[in-house]
Amino acid sequence: METSNFRLLIRNCDLPPPVKIYHGLKGEKEETRIIEANPHAEKLGLLKALQLSQTRAREAEKRRLSLAKERDMVADGLMRESMMASAYLNWVRVLELQVLVLNSRLNQQEDDQEEEGMVMDWVISLGVSLGIAGIGIALAWRYLF
């Protein structure tokens, strides 16, 4: 279990694998033989690890820039949508005010027409009454005088 975790840790690390891993007395002779055979292996491993690290850093920077660009595009889209929604909401409010004004004008006209109708009713009834009274006076005048 420990060796698999160690190998996983080594595989995920940018640095080269450690040169000296203690394998007991048997492994010491073998390690010294490997180190003596290639003295620049450690430097080459470090350079390779540095190159991998820089490559990963460049890739991470590219990903960061693309994600920042995507975030800005989403933020701009949300801002544009919210502005349009606000404009539509204000438009609806203006339309509601127009409907309210038109309804009040219509009600006022209906009230004026009702008042005019009542006045006309009074005028007509007065005219009819005076007409009947006038006919009565005319008939009485003719027969009485």
Rosetta silent file (secondary structure, phi, psi, omega in degrees, C-alpha in Angstrom):
SEQUENCE: METSNFRLLIRNCDLPPPVKIYHGLKGEKEETRIIEANPHAEKLGLLKALQLSQTRAREAEKRRLSLAKERDMVADGLMRESMMASAYLNWVRVLELQVLVLNSRLNQQEDDQEEEGMVMDWVISLGVSLGIAGIGIALAWRYLF
SCORE:     score description
SCORE:     0.000 S_00000001
   1 L     0.000  -45.092 -179.008    0.000    0.000    0.000 S_00000001
   2 H   -66.643  -38.116 -178.795    2.765    2.437    0.921 S_00000001
   3 H   -68.189  -36.293  179.135    4.786    1.718   -2.217 S_00000001
   4 H   -68.566  -39.025  176.407    1.783    2.354   -4.497 S_00000001
   5 H   -64.871  -40.107  179.233    1.114    5.694   -2.751 S_00000001
   6 H   -64.603  -43.906  178.991    4.778    6.564   -3.029 S_00000001
   7 H   -64.568  -39.312  177.898    4.840    5.708   -6.741 S_00000001
   8 H   -63.624  -41.925  178.301    1.668    7.756   -7.294 S_00000001
   9 H   -63.751  -42.522  179.947    3.251   10.685   -5.478 S_00000001
  10 H   -65.797  -41.453 -177.379    6.412   10.361   -7.533 S_00000001
  11 H   -66.337  -34.163 -178.070    4.442   10.099  -10.795 S_00000001
  12 H   -85.883   -5.700 -177.493    2.448   13.287  -10.048 S_00000001
  13 L   -90.468  146.648  177.593    5.505   15.300   -9.048 S_00000001
  14 L   -75.709  -25.175 -176.453    7.428   17.492  -11.518 S_00000001
  15 L   -75.763  154.104  178.650   10.737   16.614   -9.964 S_00000001
  16 L   -68.743  160.843  179.045   12.685   13.567  -11.089 S_00000001
  17 L   -61.800  149.104 -179.322   12.537   10.456   -8.937 S_00000001
  18 L   -60.345  143.292 -177.590   14.935   10.501   -6.007 S_00000001
  19 L   -74.147  -38.704 -177.057   18.369    9.181   -6.810 S_00000001
  20 L  -111.049  113.233  170.685   18.833    7.407   -3.527 S_00000001
  21 L  -119.581  125.894 -174.380   16.123    5.149   -2.260 S_00000001
  22 L   -71.657  117.350  178.306   17.302    2.909    0.514 S_00000001
  23 L  -114.200   18.184 -178.240   17.011   -0.736   -0.549 S_00000001
  24 L    93.052 -168.014 -177.827   19.103   -2.207    2.152 S_00000001
  25 H   -70.214  -32.999 -178.972   22.726   -3.282    1.878 S_00000001
  26 H   -66.121  -39.960 -175.815   22.178   -4.996   -1.443 S_00000001
  27 H   -73.453  -22.748 -177.530   20.787   -1.873   -3.094 S_00000001
  28 H   -64.290  -42.584 -179.483   23.651    0.409   -1.992 S_00000001
  29 H   -65.598  -39.635 -178.682   26.186   -1.189   -4.276 S_00000001
  30 H   -67.426  -40.642 -179.502   23.762   -1.064   -7.205 S_00000001
  31 H   -66.628  -43.976  179.670   22.927    2.611   -6.637 S_00000001
  32 H   -63.387  -33.685  178.441   26.554    3.674   -6.433 S_00000001
  33 H   -68.111  -39.582  179.743   27.189    1.791   -9.667 S_00000001
  34 H   -68.313  -42.110 -179.563   24.280    3.629  -11.415 S_00000001
  35 H   -66.436  -41.576 -179.572   25.417    7.016  -10.106 S_00000001
  36 H   -68.844  -29.583 -178.818   29.028    6.424  -11.145 S_00000001
  37 H   -70.703  -37.248 -177.975   27.936    5.285  -14.615 S_00000001
  38 L  -134.110   87.945 -176.208   26.034    8.529  -15.396 S_00000001
  39 L   -70.817  -21.104 -179.103   27.179   11.472  -13.224 S_00000001
  40 L   -93.570    4.362 -177.506   25.061   14.019  -15.180 S_00000001
  41 H   -63.373  -37.596 -179.167   21.826   12.049  -14.824 S_00000001
  42 H   -66.097  -43.346  178.920   20.751   14.078  -11.801 S_00000001
  43 H   -65.054  -41.533  178.793   21.281   17.376  -13.621 S_00000001
  44 H   -63.640  -39.795  178.116   19.467   16.086  -16.693 S_00000001
  45 H   -63.601  -41.936  177.885   16.588   14.912  -14.525 S_00000001
  46 H   -64.838  -41.028  177.975   16.358   18.309  -12.851 S_00000001
  47 H   -63.983  -40.709  178.066   16.414   20.069  -16.218 S_00000001
  48 H   -64.303  -41.576  178.314   13.688   17.773  -17.529 S_00000001
  49 H   -64.026  -39.943  177.801   11.617   18.420  -14.399 S_00000001
  50 H   -63.564  -42.099  178.446   12.123   22.169  -14.838 S_00000001
  51 H   -62.937  -44.556  178.030   11.029   21.931  -18.465 S_00000001
  52 H   -62.114  -41.295  179.923    7.926   19.945  -17.486 S_00000001
  53 H   -63.921  -43.127  178.841    7.151   22.437  -14.744 S_00000001
  54 H   -66.262  -38.660  177.564    7.463   25.382  -17.127 S_00000001
  55 H   -62.560  -45.382  178.410    5.308   23.614  -19.707 S_00000001
  56 H   -63.877  -37.399  178.627    2.648   22.966  -17.116 S_00000001
  57 H   -64.884  -42.029  177.432    2.865   26.584  -15.953 S_00000001
  58 H   -63.364  -43.446  178.526    2.388   27.816  -19.547 S_00000001
  59 H   -63.159  -40.890  178.516   -0.583   25.474  -20.030 S_00000001
  60 H   -64.702  -38.655  178.023   -2.066   26.623  -16.720 S_00000001
  61 H   -65.346  -41.252  176.946   -1.627   30.265  -17.776 S_00000001
  62 H   -62.186  -44.404  178.594   -3.368   29.554  -21.098 S_00000001
  63 H   -62.765  -40.564  179.312   -6.213   27.821  -19.265 S_00000001
  64 H   -62.931  -43.116  179.222   -6.449   30.730  -16.820 S_00000001
  65 H   -64.888  -42.232  179.910   -6.631   33.244  -19.664 S_00000001
  66 H   -67.279  -38.388  177.760   -9.272   31.248  -21.526 S_00000001
  67 H   -68.112  -36.794  177.231  -11.338   30.824  -18.349 S_00000001
  68 H   -65.829  -40.409  177.711  -11.038   34.548  -17.579 S_00000001
  69 H   -64.056  -43.710  178.441  -12.173   35.354  -21.120 S_00000001
  70 H   -63.735  -41.572  178.287  -15.101   32.947  -20.791 S_00000001
  71 H   -61.617  -42.282  178.881  -16.000   34.428  -17.387 S_00000001
  72 H   -65.079  -39.199  178.233  -15.955   37.937  -18.850 S_00000001
  73 H   -64.603  -41.829  178.577  -18.158   36.838  -21.747 S_00000001
  74 H   -65.175  -41.979  179.179  -20.655   35.255  -19.349 S_00000001
  75 H   -63.592  -41.971  177.853  -20.638   38.362  -17.146 S_00000001
  76 H   -63.599  -41.967  178.394  -21.217   40.601  -20.188 S_00000001
  77 H   -62.519  -43.565  178.153  -24.051   38.352  -21.350 S_00000001
  78 H   -64.297  -40.047  178.888  -25.684   38.407  -17.929 S_00000001
  79 H   -64.194  -43.648  179.327  -25.337   42.189  -17.735 S_00000001
  80 H   -62.434  -44.210  179.520  -26.863   42.588  -21.203 S_00000001
  81 H   -64.129  -40.967 -179.767  -29.752   40.257  -20.325 S_00000001
  82 H   -67.855  -36.068  177.072  -30.415   42.042  -17.028 S_00000001
  83 H   -65.817  -40.580  178.237  -30.427   45.431  -18.781 S_00000001
  84 H   -66.004  -40.990  178.439  -32.905   44.140  -21.364 S_00000001
  85 H   -63.423  -40.236  177.705  -35.107   42.668  -18.639 S_00000001
  86 H   -65.044  -41.034  178.589  -35.029   45.984  -16.787 S_00000001
  87 H   -63.691  -42.765  178.439  -35.931   47.863  -19.983 S_00000001
  88 H   -64.256  -39.083  178.689  -38.842   45.501  -20.628 S_00000001
  89 H   -63.169  -43.614  177.540  -40.019   45.911  -17.049 S_00000001
  90 H   -64.656  -37.411  178.349  -39.951   49.707  -17.388 S_00000001
  91 H   -62.923  -43.273  178.049  -41.781   49.429  -20.709 S_00000001
  92 H   -62.076  -40.769  178.436  -44.506   47.348  -19.064 S_00000001
  93 H   -62.188  -42.193  178.462  -44.824   49.970  -16.305 S_00000001
  94 H   -63.451  -42.938  178.560  -45.229   52.746  -18.893 S_00000001
  95 H   -63.016  -39.562  177.439  -47.880   50.714  -20.710 S_00000001
  96 H   -63.160  -39.873  176.922  -49.724   50.115  -17.433 S_00000001
  97 H   -64.248  -40.222  177.780  -49.691   53.871  -16.750 S_00000001
  98 H   -62.963  -42.677  178.124  -51.055   54.543  -20.238 S_00000001
  99 H   -62.420  -41.607  178.925  -53.852   52.030  -19.679 S_00000001
 100 H   -62.044  -43.901  179.224  -54.644   53.675  -16.331 S_00000001
 101 H   -64.193  -44.568  179.620  -54.801   57.153  -17.936 S_00000001
 102 H   -63.444  -40.405  177.662  -57.003   55.891  -20.771 S_00000001
 103 H   -63.904  -40.763  179.620  -59.344   54.152  -18.318 S_00000001
 104 H   -66.509  -39.025  176.939  -59.648   57.317  -16.214 S_00000001
 105 H   -63.918  -42.884  179.610  -60.421   59.380  -19.339 S_00000001
 106 H   -62.443  -44.260  178.033  -63.023   56.835  -20.446 S_00000001
 107 H   -63.308  -39.308  179.490  -64.664   56.863  -17.005 S_00000001
 108 H   -65.691  -40.874  177.920  -64.657   60.676  -16.991 S_00000001
 109 H   -64.370  -40.723  178.122  -66.302   60.763  -20.428 S_00000001
 110 H   -63.147  -41.118  178.164  -68.932   58.276  -19.263 S_00000001
 111 H   -63.611  -42.579  178.584  -69.625   60.436  -16.189 S_00000001
 112 H   -62.770  -40.974  179.237  -69.914   63.553  -18.382 S_00000001
 113 H   -65.788  -38.638  177.865  -72.296   61.737  -20.715 S_00000001
 114 H   -63.638  -42.377  178.348  -74.395   60.596  -17.765 S_00000001
 115 H   -64.470  -42.773  177.650  -74.583   64.200  -16.475 S_00000001
 116 H   -63.054  -38.899  178.599  -75.481   65.462  -19.947 S_00000001
 117 H   -64.314  -40.207  179.165  -78.120   62.741  -20.200 S_00000001
 118 H   -66.901  -40.056  178.158  -79.618   63.754  -16.860 S_00000001
 119 H   -63.746  -44.000  178.853  -79.722   67.419  -17.916 S_00000001
 120 H   -62.640  -38.961  177.370  -81.361   66.454  -21.186 S_00000001
 121 H   -60.448  -43.678  179.528  -83.919   64.379  -19.294 S_00000001
 122 H   -65.363  -40.911 -179.901  -84.753   67.399  -17.127 S_00000001
 123 H   -64.376  -44.878 -179.952  -84.990   69.685  -20.151 S_00000001
 124 H   -64.067  -45.923 -179.319  -87.255   67.266  -21.999 S_00000001
 125 H   -64.066  -38.189  176.986  -89.483   66.693  -18.983 S_00000001
 126 H   -64.383  -42.425  178.930  -89.691   70.452  -18.379 S_00000001
 127 H   -63.346  -43.829  178.832  -90.528   71.015  -22.046 S_00000001
 128 H   -64.039  -43.491 -179.769  -93.210   68.338  -22.029 S_00000001
 129 H   -62.407  -46.511  178.899  -94.667   69.714  -18.782 S_00000001
 130 H   -64.635  -35.610  177.525  -94.713   73.258  -20.113 S_00000001
 131 H   -64.076  -45.525  178.835  -96.211   71.992  -23.354 S_00000001
 132 H   -64.619  -42.147  179.156  -99.013   70.206  -21.541 S_00000001
 133 H   -64.618  -39.862  179.249  -99.569   73.250  -19.335 S_00000001
 134 H   -63.998  -41.398  177.529  -99.564   75.501  -22.387 S_00000001
 135 H   -64.104  -41.979  178.622 -102.140   73.350  -24.139 S_00000001
 136 H   -61.744  -43.172 -179.828 -104.253   73.394  -20.987 S_00000001
 137 H   -66.576  -41.097 -179.488 -104.001   77.176  -20.743 S_00000001
 138 H   -64.598  -43.069  179.197 -104.802   77.563  -24.444 S_00000001
 139 H   -66.201  -42.549 -179.707 -107.861   75.322  -24.185 S_00000001
 140 H   -64.959  -39.627 -179.517 -108.996   77.026  -21.022 S_00000001
 141 H   -62.978  -38.924 -177.717 -108.504   80.429  -22.603 S_00000001
 142 H   -71.889  -43.399 -176.357 -110.590   79.488  -25.558 S_00000001
 143 H   -82.806  -28.671 -177.004 -113.438   77.990  -23.632 S_00000001
 144 H   -88.730  -34.594 -174.884 -113.451   80.334  -20.706 S_00000001
 145 L  -111.071    0.000    0.000 -112.939   83.674  -22.348 S_00000001
